[in-house]
Amino acid sequence: MASAGNTAATDVAGVAYSDFGHVLAQRERRFATLLLAPAFLALLATTTFPLLFLIYTSAYRMDLSMPFLNGFVGLENYKVLLSDDRFWHSLVVSLVYTISTVILQVIVGLALALFVMNMKRGQGWFRVIAILPVVLSPAVVGMIWRTFMLAPEFGIIDYLAISAGLGSKNWLGDPFLAMVSVVVIHTWQWTPFAFMVLLASLASLPEDIYEAARIDRASAWQRFRRITLPLLRPAIVMVIIMRTMVALTAFAAIFTVTGGGPGTATEILNLYAYRKSFTELSIGYGSALAVALLIVTVIISAILFAIRRGK
Amino acid sequence: MKRLRTILLLAITVVFLLAWAFPIVWSVLNSLKTDKDALAYPPKLLFEPTLDAYRDVLFGSGSILPNLLSSMIISLGTTIVTMVLAIPAAYALARLRFRGKKFTGFYVLATQMLPPVGIIIPYYIVLRNIGWIDTYQGIILIYLSFSLPFAIWLLVSYFEDIPYEMEEAAYLDGASRLRTLWRIIIPQVRGGIAVTVVFVFLNAWNEFLFAVVLSGNTVRPVTIAMFNFVSVEQTLWAKLAAVSVLAMLPVVILGIVAQKHIVKGLTVGAVKGGGRR
């Protein structure tokens, strides 16, 4: 953008004013530069500059607790990272968390959308209630679940478990249950998103195809499998892409509910990078973890976009 | 048989509506209880409602009013700065011809790919060096990293909807470009600007990671302050519920106001390629 502005400026000197259209185009370019520059600079400062600085700090040992050891270490942080069990564990947790929440959101969201689409009355209730979870702060959602839903011998879910004869469970203290809990909480908050997008997409499908299918006596399953699903595919893929990106960098809900624990049971890579940098104050290594997260994000989105383009 | 089907459908409906509404409704109910009622086992559905918890968290010792104010300053500040920067940029991207337009648009989208934790680590170092930790300017500046790309792309979609004739007529009358933008174009996208304001505010209000790292005694939004009410030894249930409800209230109101635009707001940019937090 900045370079476009510069070339426009140098062009001015060499151009005769005979070409009125050309001058107009030039003015338009300069005006565009003027309008874009502030936002562009702000984005450079708040996204691109941090990225470059992050790559720089990832080549340093930078411990705020032991500053006397700080210094340039080259690729040492990345070498450590590759043999760091906690890193690989957090990567696995990230993938499990992302894949399970995205699949659950799409399946439940799609089922709900199909269900609500066929409702004759009461659609409005679903539409209003679906808005609530998605506008809430994940931190507040996490807090509500951690306390009023899951706290042992207090939360409603624990109450239901006791009533059902399962006994009180330490929902957030048991590694497996904690993982299930954070997956359920994320799914609870974001399924309405999938639901709303898919419902909007369903509502825009052409009626007449279904008419034709009904005349041909296609069963409900056939209609779903052969008509609805293919037509919804772009919307479903979009939901998958967006939700994957969010799940990979989920933070607030896990942070408030388990803090990554017990131990590292729910510590996704994002949270590990945070803990390393701001709890253990090891900024250099934390930066390397953040770069690793960026690389994972880019690889996964490249795969997803390839899927979206293919077929 | 048909009757059974109806009952089954009704049951599914109720279960799903309950599953999604319950955690929120339950927080509201708990916020209206006394601490004793909140702790009762089995959980009490019927109780005498009281506003004590709200009175305590708002006006008692350790009041969260400063924190609500803090959230408000952060969110309003972010919204104002974002809109001032995003409106002209979105107009240029939507309507003007210039070299590097495609690249600029792509760049704005690509900036959203960065994991927030990758932004906050370097930012923390810089802000620490210039003494901007726990300041409003520091937190608002970094909030631009997510609010600006979002606002630009949402606004582009609204600018693209205005007919070209509007501008052309203004130019023929001899109006300058800036004047045309200000007097003719911007009034046309009032609705789109309002929707964008709602979402930028909402995202700023809900942000957590940056706030955790950058907050202190001066800048302490309500999402951070609510942790004061939970501790290992003792959780103040009714008060925690009241704080949660207060933290939810503004965004729920905004969400319901912007109901029709939620899907658009949530999927902005996705159509062209990116993903949003």
Coordinates of C-alpha atoms in Angstrom, one line a residue, chain B residues 68-222:
Chain B
L68 CA -17.2 -1.9 35.4
L69 CA -15.9 1.6 34.6
S70 CA -12.6 0.1 33.6
S71 CA -14.3 -2.3 31.2
M72 CA -16.4 0.6 29.8
I73 CA -13.3 2.8 29.2
I74 CA -11.4 0.0 27.5
S75 CA -14.4 -0.9 25.3
L76 CA -15.5 2.6 24.4
G77 CA -11.9 3.7 23.8
T78 CA -11.2 0.7 21.6
T79 CA -14.5 1.3 19.7
I80 CA -13.7 5.0 19.0
V81 CA -10.1 4.5 17.9
T82 CA -11.1 1.5 15.8
M83 CA -13.9 3.3 14.0
V84 CA -11.8 6.4 13.3
L85 CA -9.2 4.2 11.6
A86 CA -11.5 1.6 10.0
I87 CA -14.1 3.8 8.3
P88 CA -11.7 5.6 5.9
A89 CA -9.7 2.4 5.3
A90 CA -12.8 0.3 4.6
Y91 CA -14.1 3.0 2.2
A92 CA -10.8 3.0 0.3
L93 CA -10.8 -0.8 0.1
A94 CA -14.4 -1.0 -1.0
R95 CA -14.6 1.8 -3.5
L96 CA -11.3 3.3 -4.7
R97 CA -8.9 2.0 -7.4
F98 CA -5.2 1.9 -6.5
R99 CA -2.3 -0.3 -6.9
G100 CA -1.8 -2.9 -4.2
K101 CA -5.4 -3.0 -3.3
K102 CA -5.7 -6.8 -3.4
F103 CA -2.5 -7.2 -1.3
T104 CA -3.8 -4.7 1.3
G105 CA -7.1 -6.5 1.6
F106 CA -5.3 -9.8 2.0
Y107 CA -2.9 -8.3 4.5
V108 CA -5.8 -7.1 6.7
L109 CA -7.3 -10.6 6.7
A110 CA -4.0 -12.4 7.3
T111 CA -3.2 -10.3 10.4
Q112 CA -6.1 -12.2 12.0
M113 CA -4.2 -15.5 11.7
L114 CA -1.7 -14.5 14.3
P115 CA -2.4 -16.3 17.6
P116 CA -3.1 -13.6 20.3
V117 CA -0.5 -15.2 22.6
G118 CA 2.1 -14.5 19.9
I119 CA 1.2 -10.8 19.9
I120 CA 1.0 -10.3 23.7
I121 CA 4.5 -11.7 24.4
P122 CA 6.5 -9.1 22.4
Y123 CA 4.0 -6.4 23.3
Y124 CA 4.4 -7.1 27.0
I125 CA 8.2 -6.6 26.6
V126 CA 7.7 -3.3 24.8
L127 CA 5.0 -1.9 27.1
R128 CA 7.1 -2.9 30.1
N129 CA 10.0 -0.9 28.8
I130 CA 8.0 2.2 28.1
G131 CA 6.0 1.9 31.3
W132 CA 2.6 1.3 29.6
I133 CA 1.6 -1.9 31.5
D134 CA -1.6 -1.2 33.4
T135 CA -2.5 1.8 31.3
Y136 CA -5.5 2.4 29.1
Q137 CA -3.5 3.5 26.1
G138 CA -1.5 0.3 26.2
I139 CA -4.5 -2.0 26.3
I140 CA -6.5 -0.1 23.8
L141 CA -3.5 -0.1 21.4
I142 CA -3.2 -3.8 21.5
Y143 CA -6.9 -4.3 21.2
L144 CA -6.6 -2.8 17.7
S145 CA -4.8 -5.9 16.6
F146 CA -8.1 -7.8 16.5
S147 CA -10.8 -5.1 16.4
L148 CA -9.3 -3.2 13.4
P149 CA -9.2 -6.1 10.8
F150 CA -12.7 -7.1 12.0
A151 CA -14.1 -3.7 11.7
I152 CA -12.5 -3.0 8.3
W153 CA -13.9 -6.1 6.8
L154 CA -17.3 -5.7 8.2
L155 CA -17.5 -2.1 7.0
V156 CA -16.2 -3.0 3.5
S157 CA -19.3 -5.2 3.1
Y158 CA -21.5 -2.3 3.9
F159 CA -19.7 0.2 1.7
E160 CA -19.9 -2.2 -1.3
D161 CA -23.7 -1.9 -1.1
I162 CA -23.9 1.8 -1.9
P163 CA -24.7 2.7 -5.5
Y164 CA -21.8 4.4 -7.4
E165 CA -24.2 7.1 -8.7
M166 CA -24.3 8.7 -5.3
E167 CA -20.6 9.6 -5.4
E168 CA -20.6 10.5 -9.1
A169 CA -23.4 13.0 -8.7
A170 CA -21.5 14.6 -5.8
Y171 CA -18.2 14.9 -7.9
L172 CA -20.1 16.5 -10.8
D173 CA -21.3 19.1 -8.3
G174 CA -17.7 19.8 -7.7
A175 CA -17.5 18.4 -4.2
S176 CA -14.1 17.2 -3.0
R177 CA -13.5 13.6 -2.3
L178 CA -13.2 14.1 1.4
R179 CA -16.3 16.1 1.6
T180 CA -18.2 13.5 -0.5
L181 CA -17.1 10.8 1.8
W182 CA -18.1 12.7 4.9
R183 CA -21.3 14.2 3.7
I184 CA -22.7 11.7 1.2
I185 CA -21.2 8.3 1.8
I186 CA -20.9 8.0 5.5
P187 CA -24.6 8.9 6.1
Q188 CA -25.5 6.1 3.7
V189 CA -23.7 3.4 5.8
R190 CA -25.0 4.6 9.2
G191 CA -26.6 1.3 9.8
G192 CA -23.5 -0.7 9.0
I193 CA -21.4 1.6 11.2
A194 CA -23.8 1.0 14.1
V195 CA -23.6 -2.7 13.7
T196 CA -19.8 -2.5 13.6
V197 CA -19.7 -0.4 16.7
V198 CA -21.8 -3.0 18.5
F199 CA -19.5 -5.8 17.6
V200 CA -16.3 -4.0 18.2
F201 CA -17.5 -3.0 21.7
L202 CA -18.7 -6.5 22.4
N203 CA -15.3 -8.1 21.4
A204 CA -13.4 -5.5 23.5
W205 CA -15.7 -6.1 26.5
N206 CA -15.2 -9.9 26.2
E207 CA -11.4 -9.9 25.6
F208 CA -9.5 -11.8 28.3
L209 CA -5.9 -12.9 27.4
F210 CA -4.5 -9.4 26.8
A211 CA -6.4 -8.1 29.8
V212 CA -4.9 -10.8 32.1
V213 CA -1.4 -9.8 31.1
L214 CA -1.7 -6.1 30.9
S215 CA -4.1 -5.3 33.8
G216 CA -3.1 -4.1 37.2
N217 CA -4.5 -1.8 39.8
T218 CA -5.6 1.0 37.4
V219 CA -6.8 -1.1 34.4
R220 CA -8.8 -3.9 35.9
P221 CA -11.8 -5.0 33.8
V222 CA -14.7 -6.8 35.4

